[in-house]
Amino acid sequence: MPAPLTQIETSAKLPHTADAVIIGAGIIGAFTAYYLAKRGMKVALVEKGRVGAEQSSRNWGWCRQQNRDARELPMATKSLDLWERFAVETGENTGFRRCGLLYLSDSEEELAGWARWRDYARTVGVTTHMLSANEATERGRVTRRRWRGGVFSPSDGIADPANAAPAVARALLKLGGTVHQGCAARGIEIAGGAVSGVVTEKGTIRTQIAILAGGAWASSFCRQIGVRFPQASVRQSILAVASNGNALPDVLYTSGVSLTRRGDGGHTLAISGRGRVDPTPQLLRFSMQFLPMFLRRWRNLAPGGMEGVRSGHEGMSRWRLDRPTPMERMRILDPLVDAGQVKLTYARAVKLIPELDGCAISAAWSGYVDSTPDGVPGIGEIPGIRGFVLAAGFSGHGFGIGPGAGHLVADIVTGDAPIVDPAPYHPNRFANSTWGKVADF
Ligand SMILES: Cc1cc2nc3c(=O)[nH]c(=O)nc-3n(C[C@H](O)[C@H](O)[C@H](O)COP(=O)(O)OP(=O)(O)OC[C@H]3O[C@@H](n4cnc5c(N)ncnc54)[C@H](O)[C@@H]3O)c2cc1C
């Protein structure tokens, strides 16, 4: 079974004009469109498949500051507030709540890393508590074993990936925005160095603002208009179990396996960072840029197969705007599940938390995590194409920071004071061949 996802209705008619067209209705595109519509702009959100059907419904649902890279921490903090505010101002349910995140470990090295991060976080006003062996063992009592230590971040939380992007899209509809599913944007039209329209499979929308929130498809889309955006993806496979009525924690991270409560009461089980690298033409193209990233994470990565080529999101072909594109052949990127990883994840989870035994596997799925070379997203207007704004490459962290990222894109477009400093995210850095520091976590 694929990742659970709430379905929403599509707007009937593609508009001829819009103040802004947002390409891709994952969590980033949905929040961007919402914040623009809130400022009175006429926005159209176009999605080749279904709202939230790619990464944004396939993730764990963690909305965390804990262990965030310094470049992303301010956005993570703002996002937690925005998740809360969104529920209050719209009445929509994303499943967000600040349940706190619990990490347990027996590794001195891992604990030392968390302690270093705690010291840094304090300097920017973020509170997180290192746990002694007794405290960690007490908080992790569901595992029925002793731990060397841990960390608890009380102000972090989770939202429900099955509901979040659809809830934001519904809020957008209430504001008068339009949402078009089954509608791939094939390209943008540029006149005099500025965006003049977005060409979709259902017609062209005249606009001066095109925002590309296309997740794992962003790099190949950019290439069509001569923009270099180094992006690579890793295939991660995870599973969900139904509740068996036993009391289980909302969230728990260990390096072996982690679990997260889902909106339906079941849990997502996953191994952090574990994934397969499927070779693709795009991966070869950007391999040098990604070397530091892969070297840093190699312990968790295994070679994949032809899945990336079959999926078509990292091809090198040029698309014609009057013909179906690879995006119309692959409406929803739903790559092959790594059955071995699912089996291993389940076995580790049951070993860690005996109460999970007997919980039936309700779904298993995989998703391509789209990454930049430094693990920090690319957000900002592309130099040389006025009105073309990139918001992609969220490197496995985009769900939790979705509201902040969407807000920042809206700020950039409207010229309002940015919610966080946009400098660390600027896509300018991808034009250089120098590699930024790879994000720590
Ligand atoms: C297994 C897994 C676990 C994760 N866990 C977490 C977590 O716990 N916390 C966290 O913060 N992040 C997590 N992430 C990362 C997070 O899910 C992503 O960073 C985030 O969802 C990215 O959102 P997005 O909107 O950029 O991309 P997506 O959700 O992938 O959305 C992009 C959308 O654009 C559409 N699209 C692309 N091109 C076009 C086009 N030309 N025309 C129309 N539509 C187009 C696609 O169909 C897609 O729906 C995880 C990811 C995975 C896979």
Short mmCIF file of C-alpha atoms and ligand atoms in Angstrom, two decimals:
data_model
loop_
_atom_site.label_atom_id
_atom_site.label_comp_id
_atom_site.label_asym_id
_atom_site.label_seq_id
_atom_site.Cartn_x
_atom_site.Cartn_y
_atom_site.Cartn_z
CA MET A 1 0.00 0.00 0.00
CA PRO A 2 1.27 3.52 -0.78
CA ALA A 3 1.61 6.27 1.81
CA PRO A 4 -1.82 7.33 3.12
CA LEU A 5 -3.00 10.67 1.75
CA THR A 6 -6.16 12.76 2.12
CA GLN A 7 -7.59 13.64 -1.29
CA ILE A 8 -8.84 17.11 -2.12
CA GLU A 9 -10.97 18.44 -4.93
CA THR A 10 -9.43 20.25 -7.87
CA SER A 11 -10.44 23.72 -9.11
CA ALA A 12 -12.48 23.30 -12.25
CA LYS A 13 -10.96 25.84 -14.58
CA LEU A 14 -7.40 26.93 -15.26
CA PRO A 15 -7.23 30.73 -15.04
CA HIS A 16 -5.89 32.73 -18.01
CA THR A 17 -3.94 35.01 -15.70
CA ALA A 18 -2.61 34.95 -12.16
CA ASP A 19 -0.46 37.19 -10.00
CA ALA A 20 1.65 34.12 -9.23
CA VAL A 21 1.73 30.51 -10.39
CA ILE A 22 3.18 27.98 -7.99
CA ILE A 23 4.51 24.81 -9.61
CA GLY A 24 4.21 21.77 -7.34
CA ALA A 25 1.75 21.19 -4.51
CA GLY A 26 3.91 19.58 -1.88
CA ILE A 27 4.12 21.22 1.51
CA ILE A 28 6.38 23.98 0.16
CA GLY A 29 4.22 24.93 -2.80
CA ALA A 30 1.03 24.73 -0.73
CA PHE A 31 2.32 27.00 2.05
CA THR A 32 3.83 29.42 -0.48
CA ALA A 33 0.51 29.70 -2.29
CA TYR A 34 -1.36 30.10 1.00
CA TYR A 35 0.84 32.96 2.25
CA LEU A 36 0.65 34.74 -1.11
CA ALA A 37 -3.14 34.41 -1.23
CA LYS A 38 -3.33 35.75 2.33
CA ARG A 39 -1.68 38.91 1.03
CA GLY A 40 -4.39 39.35 -1.54
CA MET A 41 -2.63 37.90 -4.56
CA LYS A 42 -4.46 35.84 -7.15
CA VAL A 43 -2.58 32.55 -7.10
CA ALA A 44 -2.82 29.30 -9.04
CA LEU A 45 -1.20 26.15 -7.63
CA VAL A 46 -0.50 23.58 -10.33
CA GLU A 47 0.33 19.97 -9.51
CA LYS A 48 1.12 17.24 -12.01
CA GLY A 49 -0.27 14.50 -9.74
CA ARG A 50 -2.13 14.98 -6.47
CA VAL A 51 -1.59 17.49 -3.70
CA GLY A 52 1.03 16.17 -1.29
CA ALA A 53 1.48 12.84 -3.07
CA GLU A 54 5.27 12.88 -3.33
CA GLN A 55 7.71 13.57 -0.46
CA SER A 56 5.25 15.59 1.56
CA SER A 57 3.05 12.59 2.40
CA ARG A 58 5.94 10.09 2.56
CA ASN A 59 7.93 11.53 5.44
CA TRP A 60 8.01 10.89 9.16
CA GLY A 61 6.26 14.13 10.07
CA TRP A 62 8.96 15.54 12.36
CA CYS A 63 8.95 19.30 12.82
CA ARG A 64 12.17 19.84 14.65
CA GLN A 65 14.71 22.37 15.74
CA GLN A 66 16.73 19.63 17.44
CA ASN A 67 20.07 19.06 15.67
CA ARG A 68 19.25 21.53 12.90
CA ASP A 69 22.07 23.11 10.99
CA ALA A 70 22.64 26.73 12.06
CA ARG A 71 21.57 27.94 8.61
CA GLU A 72 18.14 26.34 9.00
CA LEU A 73 17.50 26.72 12.71
CA PRO A 74 15.86 30.18 12.55
CA MET A 75 13.45 28.92 9.91
CA ALA A 76 12.70 25.81 11.98
CA THR A 77 11.87 27.92 15.03
CA LYS A 78 9.58 30.25 13.07
CA SER A 79 7.92 27.29 11.39
CA LEU A 80 6.84 25.76 14.68
CA ASP A 81 4.96 28.97 15.49
CA LEU A 82 3.50 29.11 11.99
CA TRP A 83 2.21 25.53 12.18
CA GLU A 84 0.30 26.53 15.31
CA ARG A 85 -0.90 29.81 13.88
CA PHE A 86 -2.07 28.15 10.67
CA ALA A 87 -4.45 25.89 12.61
CA VAL A 88 -5.86 28.85 14.54
CA GLU A 89 -6.32 31.11 11.53
CA THR A 90 -7.82 28.50 9.19
CA GLY A 91 -9.43 25.86 11.41
CA GLU A 92 -7.72 23.24 9.22
CA ASN A 93 -6.09 20.24 10.85
CA THR A 94 -2.51 19.43 9.83
CA GLY A 95 -2.10 17.20 12.87
CA PHE A 96 0.59 19.51 14.25
CA ARG A 97 1.32 19.42 17.95
CA ARG A 98 4.34 20.13 20.10
CA CYS A 99 4.74 16.73 21.68
CA GLY A 100 8.50 17.14 22.12
CA LEU A 101 11.07 14.84 20.51
CA LEU A 102 12.94 12.15 22.41
CA TYR A 103 16.34 10.83 21.30
CA LEU A 104 18.07 7.92 23.07
CA SER A 105 21.58 6.62 22.59
CA ASP A 106 24.34 4.40 23.94
CA SER A 107 27.03 6.10 21.88
CA GLU A 108 29.29 8.60 23.66
CA GLU A 109 30.07 10.17 20.29
CA GLU A 110 26.41 10.69 19.44
CA LEU A 111 25.65 12.06 22.91
CA ALA A 112 28.62 14.43 22.68
CA GLY A 113 27.33 15.70 19.32
CA TRP A 114 23.89 16.39 20.82
CA ALA A 115 25.48 18.16 23.77
CA ARG A 116 27.51 20.38 21.42
CA TRP A 117 24.33 21.22 19.54
CA ARG A 118 22.52 21.98 22.84
CA ASP A 119 25.30 24.44 23.74
CA TYR A 120 24.97 26.14 20.38
CA ALA A 121 21.15 26.15 20.48
CA ARG A 122 21.21 27.93 23.84
CA THR A 123 23.01 30.86 22.22
CA VAL A 124 20.05 31.37 19.89
CA GLY A 125 17.40 30.86 22.55
CA VAL A 126 16.41 27.26 21.77
CA THR A 127 15.99 25.00 24.78
CA THR A 128 16.76 21.33 24.66
CA HIS A 129 17.55 18.99 27.57
CA MET A 130 20.35 16.46 27.69
CA LEU A 131 19.20 13.38 29.61
CA SER A 132 21.32 11.46 32.10
CA ALA A 133 21.35 7.67 31.90
CA ASN A 134 18.61 7.47 34.53
CA GLU A 135 16.47 10.13 32.84
CA ALA A 136 16.90 8.56 29.41
CA THR A 137 16.05 5.12 30.77
CA GLU A 138 12.98 6.48 32.52
CA ARG A 139 11.73 8.42 29.47
CA GLY A 140 12.49 5.44 27.25
CA ARG A 141 10.92 2.87 29.58
CA VAL A 142 8.82 1.46 26.74
CA THR A 143 12.08 -0.09 25.46
CA ARG A 144 12.50 -1.98 28.78
CA ARG A 145 16.26 -1.45 28.80
CA ARG A 146 18.90 0.91 30.11
CA TRP A 147 20.30 3.80 28.02
CA ARG A 148 23.50 5.75 28.38
CA GLY A 149 21.78 9.05 27.72
CA GLY A 150 19.55 11.04 25.45
CA VAL A 151 18.09 14.40 24.61
CA PHE A 152 14.56 15.80 24.81
CA SER A 153 13.50 18.87 22.85
CA PRO A 154 10.23 20.00 24.47
CA SER A 155 9.16 22.66 21.96
CA ASP A 156 9.49 20.48 18.85
CA GLY A 157 6.65 18.43 17.45
CA ILE A 158 5.07 16.47 14.65
CA ALA A 159 2.41 17.04 12.01
CA ASP A 160 0.55 14.44 9.97
CA PRO A 161 2.03 13.95 6.48
CA ALA A 162 -1.21 12.38 5.21
CA ASN A 163 -3.17 15.55 5.96
CA ALA A 164 -0.82 18.51 6.06
CA ALA A 165 -0.42 19.58 2.41
CA PRO A 166 -4.10 18.87 1.61
CA ALA A 167 -5.13 20.96 4.64
CA VAL A 168 -3.03 23.89 3.44
CA ALA A 169 -4.41 23.55 -0.09
CA ARG A 170 -7.96 23.59 1.32
CA ALA A 171 -7.14 26.78 3.21
CA LEU A 172 -5.84 28.26 -0.04
CA LEU A 173 -9.10 27.43 -1.81
CA LYS A 174 -11.03 29.21 0.94
CA LEU A 175 -8.94 32.31 0.29
CA GLY A 176 -9.91 32.24 -3.39
CA GLY A 177 -6.75 30.62 -4.75
CA THR A 178 -7.07 27.83 -7.29
CA VAL A 179 -5.56 24.33 -7.18
CA HIS A 180 -5.09 22.27 -10.34
CA GLN A 181 -4.23 18.59 -9.94
CA GLY A 182 -3.25 16.43 -12.90
CA CYS A 183 -1.77 19.60 -14.41
CA ALA A 184 1.96 19.55 -15.09
CA ALA A 185 3.76 22.79 -15.78
CA ARG A 186 5.88 22.04 -18.83
CA GLY A 187 7.92 25.19 -18.74
CA ILE A 188 7.92 28.94 -18.35
CA GLU A 189 7.82 31.66 -20.97
CA ILE A 190 10.37 34.43 -20.64
CA ALA A 191 10.19 37.83 -22.32
CA GLY A 192 12.82 40.52 -21.87
CA GLY A 193 14.54 38.60 -19.07
CA ALA A 194 11.34 38.22 -17.05
CA VAL A 195 8.68 35.56 -16.61
CA SER A 196 5.65 36.15 -18.81
CA GLY A 197 3.75 32.89 -18.43
CA VAL A 198 3.65 29.31 -17.21
CA VAL A 199 2.91 26.72 -19.86
CA THR A 200 0.96 23.77 -18.50
CA GLU A 201 -0.42 20.69 -20.18
CA LYS A 202 -3.86 22.33 -19.90
CA GLY A 203 -2.96 25.73 -21.24
CA THR A 204 -0.84 28.76 -20.50
CA ILE A 205 -1.34 31.02 -17.50
CA ARG A 206 -0.11 34.58 -18.02
CA THR A 207 1.85 35.69 -14.98
CA GLN A 208 4.95 37.60 -13.98
CA ILE A 209 5.76 35.29 -11.08
CA ALA A 210 6.52 31.57 -11.38
CA ILE A 211 7.59 29.73 -8.26
CA LEU A 212 9.15 26.33 -8.72
CA ALA A 213 8.40 24.11 -5.72
CA GLY A 214 8.79 20.91 -7.70
CA GLY A 215 10.69 18.80 -5.17
CA ALA A 216 12.78 16.10 -6.85
CA TRP A 217 11.81 17.40 -10.32
CA ALA A 218 13.18 20.89 -9.86
CA SER A 219 16.63 20.41 -11.36
CA SER A 220 15.40 18.87 -14.62
CA PHE A 221 12.77 21.64 -14.90
CA CYS A 222 15.45 24.29 -14.37
CA ARG A 223 17.67 22.75 -17.02
CA GLN A 224 14.99 23.40 -19.65
CA ILE A 225 15.55 27.13 -19.21
CA GLY A 226 19.30 26.98 -18.80
CA VAL A 227 19.40 27.23 -15.02
CA ARG A 228 21.90 25.01 -13.22
CA PHE A 229 20.50 23.60 -10.00
CA PRO A 230 22.56 20.72 -8.62
CA GLN A 231 20.17 18.26 -7.05
CA ALA A 232 20.36 14.56 -6.24
CA SER A 233 17.94 12.21 -4.61
CA VAL A 234 18.17 9.24 -2.28
CA ARG A 235 15.44 6.59 -2.13
CA GLN A 236 14.26 5.89 1.38
CA SER A 237 11.80 3.13 2.29
CA ILE A 238 9.64 3.24 5.40
CA LEU A 239 6.49 1.64 6.76
CA ALA A 240 3.45 2.26 8.91
CA VAL A 241 1.89 -0.05 11.46
CA ALA A 242 -1.66 0.05 12.76
CA SER A 243 -2.24 0.57 16.46
CA ASN A 244 -2.62 -2.62 18.49
CA GLY A 245 -4.07 -0.75 21.43
CA ASN A 246 -0.80 -0.73 23.43
CA ALA A 247 0.44 2.57 24.82
CA LEU A 248 3.34 3.67 22.64
CA PRO A 249 5.29 6.95 22.66
CA ASP A 250 4.47 9.70 20.15
CA VAL A 251 8.04 9.81 18.92
CA LEU A 252 11.32 8.12 19.60
CA TYR A 253 14.65 8.35 17.78
CA THR A 254 17.44 5.82 18.10
CA SER A 255 20.18 5.32 15.53
CA GLY A 256 18.85 1.80 14.88
CA VAL A 257 15.22 2.68 14.26
CA SER A 258 12.73 5.46 15.02
CA LEU A 259 8.99 5.69 15.40
CA THR A 260 6.44 8.46 15.03
CA ARG A 261 2.73 8.51 15.80
CA ARG A 262 0.52 9.05 12.76
CA GLY A 263 -2.73 10.95 12.57
CA ASP A 264 -4.70 7.69 12.39
CA GLY A 265 -3.20 6.44 15.67
CA GLY A 266 -0.75 4.04 14.04
CA HIS A 267 3.01 4.65 13.82
CA THR A 268 5.58 5.23 11.11
CA LEU A 269 8.75 3.16 11.52
CA ALA A 270 12.00 4.11 9.80
CA ILE A 271 15.77 3.98 9.92
CA SER A 272 17.18 7.49 9.93
CA GLY A 273 19.22 8.42 6.87
CA ARG A 274 19.17 4.91 5.40
CA GLY A 275 18.59 4.83 1.68
CA ARG A 276 19.61 3.75 -1.80
CA VAL A 277 21.34 5.86 -4.38
CA ASP A 278 19.91 5.07 -7.80
CA PRO A 279 22.30 6.14 -10.57
CA THR A 280 20.79 8.59 -13.05
CA PRO A 281 22.17 10.86 -15.78
CA GLN A 282 21.62 13.85 -13.49
CA LEU A 283 23.48 12.19 -10.62
CA LEU A 284 26.45 11.64 -12.91
CA ARG A 285 26.28 15.25 -14.03
CA PHE A 286 26.46 16.59 -10.49
CA SER A 287 28.50 13.78 -8.93
CA MET A 288 31.48 16.00 -8.08
CA GLN A 289 29.27 18.48 -6.22
CA PHE A 290 27.72 15.68 -4.19
CA LEU A 291 30.94 13.91 -3.29
CA PRO A 292 31.30 15.60 0.13
CA MET A 293 27.66 14.84 0.96
CA PHE A 294 27.89 11.18 -0.02
CA LEU A 295 31.25 10.74 1.70
CA ARG A 296 29.77 12.09 4.88
CA ARG A 297 26.69 9.86 4.73
CA TRP A 298 28.10 6.75 3.01
CA ARG A 299 27.59 4.49 6.01
CA ASN A 300 23.81 4.74 5.56
CA LEU A 301 23.74 4.61 1.78
CA ALA A 302 23.70 1.59 -0.52
CA PRO A 303 23.81 1.48 -4.30
CA GLY A 304 20.37 1.24 -5.89
CA GLY A 305 19.27 0.18 -9.34
CA MET A 306 17.47 1.46 -12.40
CA GLU A 307 14.58 2.91 -10.38
CA GLY A 308 15.81 6.47 -10.84
CA VAL A 309 16.03 6.10 -14.60
CA ARG A 310 12.57 4.50 -14.72
CA SER A 311 11.12 7.34 -12.64
CA GLY A 312 12.37 9.92 -15.11
CA HIS A 313 12.81 12.81 -12.67
CA GLU A 314 16.55 13.00 -13.23
CA GLY A 315 16.71 12.56 -16.98
CA MET A 316 18.66 14.86 -19.27
CA SER A 317 16.17 15.18 -22.12
CA ARG A 318 14.91 18.52 -23.41
CA TRP A 319 11.14 18.84 -23.27
CA ARG A 320 8.95 20.42 -25.89
CA LEU A 321 6.21 22.57 -24.47
CA ASP A 322 3.61 21.23 -26.90
CA ARG A 323 4.23 17.55 -26.09
CA PRO A 324 3.80 15.41 -22.96
CA THR A 325 6.86 15.60 -20.72
CA PRO A 326 8.39 12.99 -18.37
CA MET A 327 6.27 14.57 -15.60
CA GLU A 328 3.08 13.54 -17.34
CA ARG A 329 4.38 9.98 -17.67
CA MET A 330 5.16 9.87 -13.94
CA ARG A 331 2.27 11.66 -12.27
CA ILE A 332 3.31 10.52 -8.84
CA LEU A 333 6.89 9.59 -8.07
CA ASP A 334 6.27 6.31 -6.27
CA PRO A 335 9.55 4.40 -6.44
CA LEU A 336 10.06 0.75 -5.67
CA VAL A 337 10.05 -0.12 -1.98
CA ASP A 338 13.23 -1.68 -0.66
CA ALA A 339 11.65 -4.82 0.83
CA GLY A 340 14.85 -5.72 2.68
CA GLN A 341 14.90 -2.36 4.41
CA VAL A 342 11.25 -2.61 5.40
CA LYS A 343 11.86 -6.04 6.91
CA LEU A 344 14.93 -4.83 8.78
CA THR A 345 13.11 -1.74 10.05
CA TYR A 346 10.20 -3.76 11.38
CA ALA A 347 12.48 -6.33 13.04
CA ARG A 348 14.55 -3.60 14.72
CA ALA A 349 11.44 -1.77 15.88
CA VAL A 350 9.91 -4.85 17.49
CA LYS A 351 13.24 -5.60 19.17
CA LEU A 352 13.43 -2.02 20.47
CA ILE A 353 9.81 -1.82 21.59
CA PRO A 354 8.35 -5.24 22.34
CA GLU A 355 4.84 -3.70 22.55
CA LEU A 356 4.98 -3.26 18.77
CA ASP A 357 4.86 -7.01 18.28
CA GLY A 358 1.58 -7.90 16.65
CA CYS A 359 1.04 -4.44 15.13
CA ALA A 360 0.11 -5.21 11.55
CA ILE A 361 2.05 -3.45 8.79
CA SER A 362 -0.60 -1.20 7.26
CA ALA A 363 1.53 0.36 4.50
CA ALA A 364 5.08 0.49 3.17
CA TRP A 365 6.38 3.02 0.70
CA SER A 366 9.46 4.78 -0.51
CA GLY A 367 10.21 8.36 -1.45
CA TYR A 368 13.01 10.23 -3.15
CA VAL A 369 14.58 12.72 -0.74
CA ASP A 370 15.77 15.61 -2.90
CA SER A 371 19.00 17.17 -1.77
CA THR A 372 21.38 19.99 -2.58
CA PRO A 373 25.17 19.55 -2.25
CA ASP A 374 25.27 21.36 1.11
CA GLY A 375 21.98 19.94 2.46
CA VAL A 376 20.39 23.41 2.64
CA PRO A 377 17.44 24.27 0.35
CA GLY A 378 17.62 26.66 -2.58
CA ILE A 379 15.18 29.52 -2.04
CA GLY A 380 15.21 32.75 -3.99
CA GLU A 381 14.84 34.45 -7.32
CA ILE A 382 17.03 33.04 -10.06
CA PRO A 383 19.44 35.75 -11.26
CA GLY A 384 18.73 36.76 -14.85
CA ILE A 385 15.09 35.61 -14.90
CA ARG A 386 12.98 38.20 -13.12
CA GLY A 387 10.01 36.60 -11.40
CA PHE A 388 11.33 33.03 -11.46
CA VAL A 389 11.70 31.89 -7.86
CA LEU A 390 13.14 28.55 -6.78
CA ALA A 391 12.04 26.74 -3.61
CA ALA A 392 13.44 23.22 -3.74
CA GLY A 393 16.20 20.93 -2.52
CA PHE A 394 14.88 20.61 1.01
CA SER A 395 17.32 17.77 1.69
CA GLY A 396 15.14 15.68 3.97
CA HIS A 397 14.06 18.59 6.22
CA GLY A 398 11.39 20.35 4.21
CA PHE A 399 8.26 19.11 5.89
CA GLY A 400 8.89 20.67 9.30
CA ILE A 401 10.13 23.95 7.83
CA GLY A 402 7.41 24.05 5.19
CA PRO A 403 5.49 26.96 6.75
CA GLY A 404 8.63 29.08 7.25
CA ALA A 405 9.89 28.34 3.76
CA GLY A 406 6.52 29.18 2.21
CA HIS A 407 6.39 32.40 4.22
CA LEU A 408 9.90 33.35 3.13
CA VAL A 409 9.07 32.77 -0.55
CA ALA A 410 5.98 34.96 -0.16
CA ASP A 411 8.15 37.63 1.50
CA ILE A 412 10.61 37.52 -1.39
CA VAL A 413 7.83 37.82 -3.95
CA THR A 414 5.97 40.66 -2.25
CA GLY A 415 9.06 42.49 -1.01
CA ASP A 416 7.93 42.29 2.62
CA ALA A 417 10.47 42.04 5.42
CA PRO A 418 11.72 38.45 5.28
CA ILE A 419 10.68 36.20 8.15
CA VAL A 420 14.29 34.94 8.34
CA ASP A 421 17.53 36.01 6.70
CA PRO A 422 17.23 34.66 3.13
CA ALA A 423 20.99 34.78 2.44
CA PRO A 424 21.90 31.16 3.40
CA TYR A 425 19.31 29.84 0.98
CA HIS A 426 20.08 31.91 -2.08
CA PRO A 427 20.39 29.79 -5.24
CA ASN A 428 23.33 31.95 -6.31
CA ARG A 429 25.61 29.63 -4.45
CA PHE A 430 24.87 26.80 -6.90
CA ALA A 431 26.38 28.77 -9.77
CA ASN A 432 29.82 28.36 -8.20
CA SER A 433 31.70 25.12 -8.24
CA THR A 434 32.79 25.66 -4.62
CA TRP A 435 31.02 23.40 -2.16
CA GLY A 436 29.36 24.85 0.90
CA LYS A 437 29.72 23.09 4.24
CA VAL A 438 27.52 19.99 4.27
CA ALA A 439 24.75 20.31 6.87
CA ASP A 440 25.56 18.34 10.00
CA PHE A 441 22.23 16.66 10.51
C1 LIG B 1 11.10 8.95 3.91
C2 LIG B 1 11.18 10.44 4.16
C3 LIG B 1 11.20 10.91 5.47
C4 LIG B 1 11.25 12.30 5.71
N1 LIG B 1 11.10 12.76 6.99
C5 LIG B 1 11.01 14.10 7.22
C6 LIG B 1 10.70 14.61 8.51
O1 LIG B 1 10.44 13.86 9.45
N2 LIG B 1 10.69 15.95 8.69
C7 LIG B 1 10.95 16.82 7.66
O2 LIG B 1 10.97 18.02 7.89
N3 LIG B 1 11.17 16.37 6.41
C8 LIG B 1 11.20 15.03 6.16
N4 LIG B 1 11.40 14.56 4.90
C9 LIG B 1 11.62 15.52 3.81
C10 LIG B 1 10.33 16.19 3.39
O3 LIG B 1 9.33 15.23 3.14
C11 LIG B 1 10.59 17.04 2.15
O4 LIG B 1 11.72 17.86 2.34
C12 LIG B 1 9.40 17.92 1.82
O5 LIG B 1 8.22 17.17 1.79
C13 LIG B 1 9.66 18.59 0.48
O6 LIG B 1 8.47 19.25 0.10
P1 LIG B 1 8.34 19.80 -1.37
O7 LIG B 1 7.03 20.47 -1.43
O8 LIG B 1 9.57 20.57 -1.70
O9 LIG B 1 8.41 18.51 -2.31
P2 LIG B 1 7.32 17.40 -2.66
O10 LIG B 1 6.49 17.04 -1.52
O11 LIG B 1 8.07 16.30 -3.32
O12 LIG B 1 6.38 18.13 -3.69
C14 LIG B 1 6.78 18.52 -4.97
C15 LIG B 1 5.55 18.45 -5.84
O13 LIG B 1 5.81 19.08 -7.07
C16 LIG B 1 5.11 18.38 -8.08
N5 LIG B 1 5.73 18.76 -9.36
C17 LIG B 1 7.02 18.63 -9.71
N6 LIG B 1 7.24 19.18 -10.91
C18 LIG B 1 6.06 19.67 -11.32
C19 LIG B 1 5.64 20.35 -12.50
N7 LIG B 1 6.51 20.65 -13.47
N8 LIG B 1 4.34 20.69 -12.63
C20 LIG B 1 3.45 20.40 -11.63
N9 LIG B 1 3.80 19.75 -10.50
C21 LIG B 1 5.09 19.40 -10.35
C22 LIG B 1 5.28 16.93 -7.67
O14 LIG B 1 4.30 16.10 -8.28
C23 LIG B 1 5.14 17.02 -6.17
O15 LIG B 1 3.82 16.79 -5.74
C24 LIG B 1 11.36 13.19 4.61
C25 LIG B 1 11.34 12.71 3.30
C26 LIG B 1 11.23 11.34 3.07
C27 LIG B 1 11.15 10.85 1.65
#
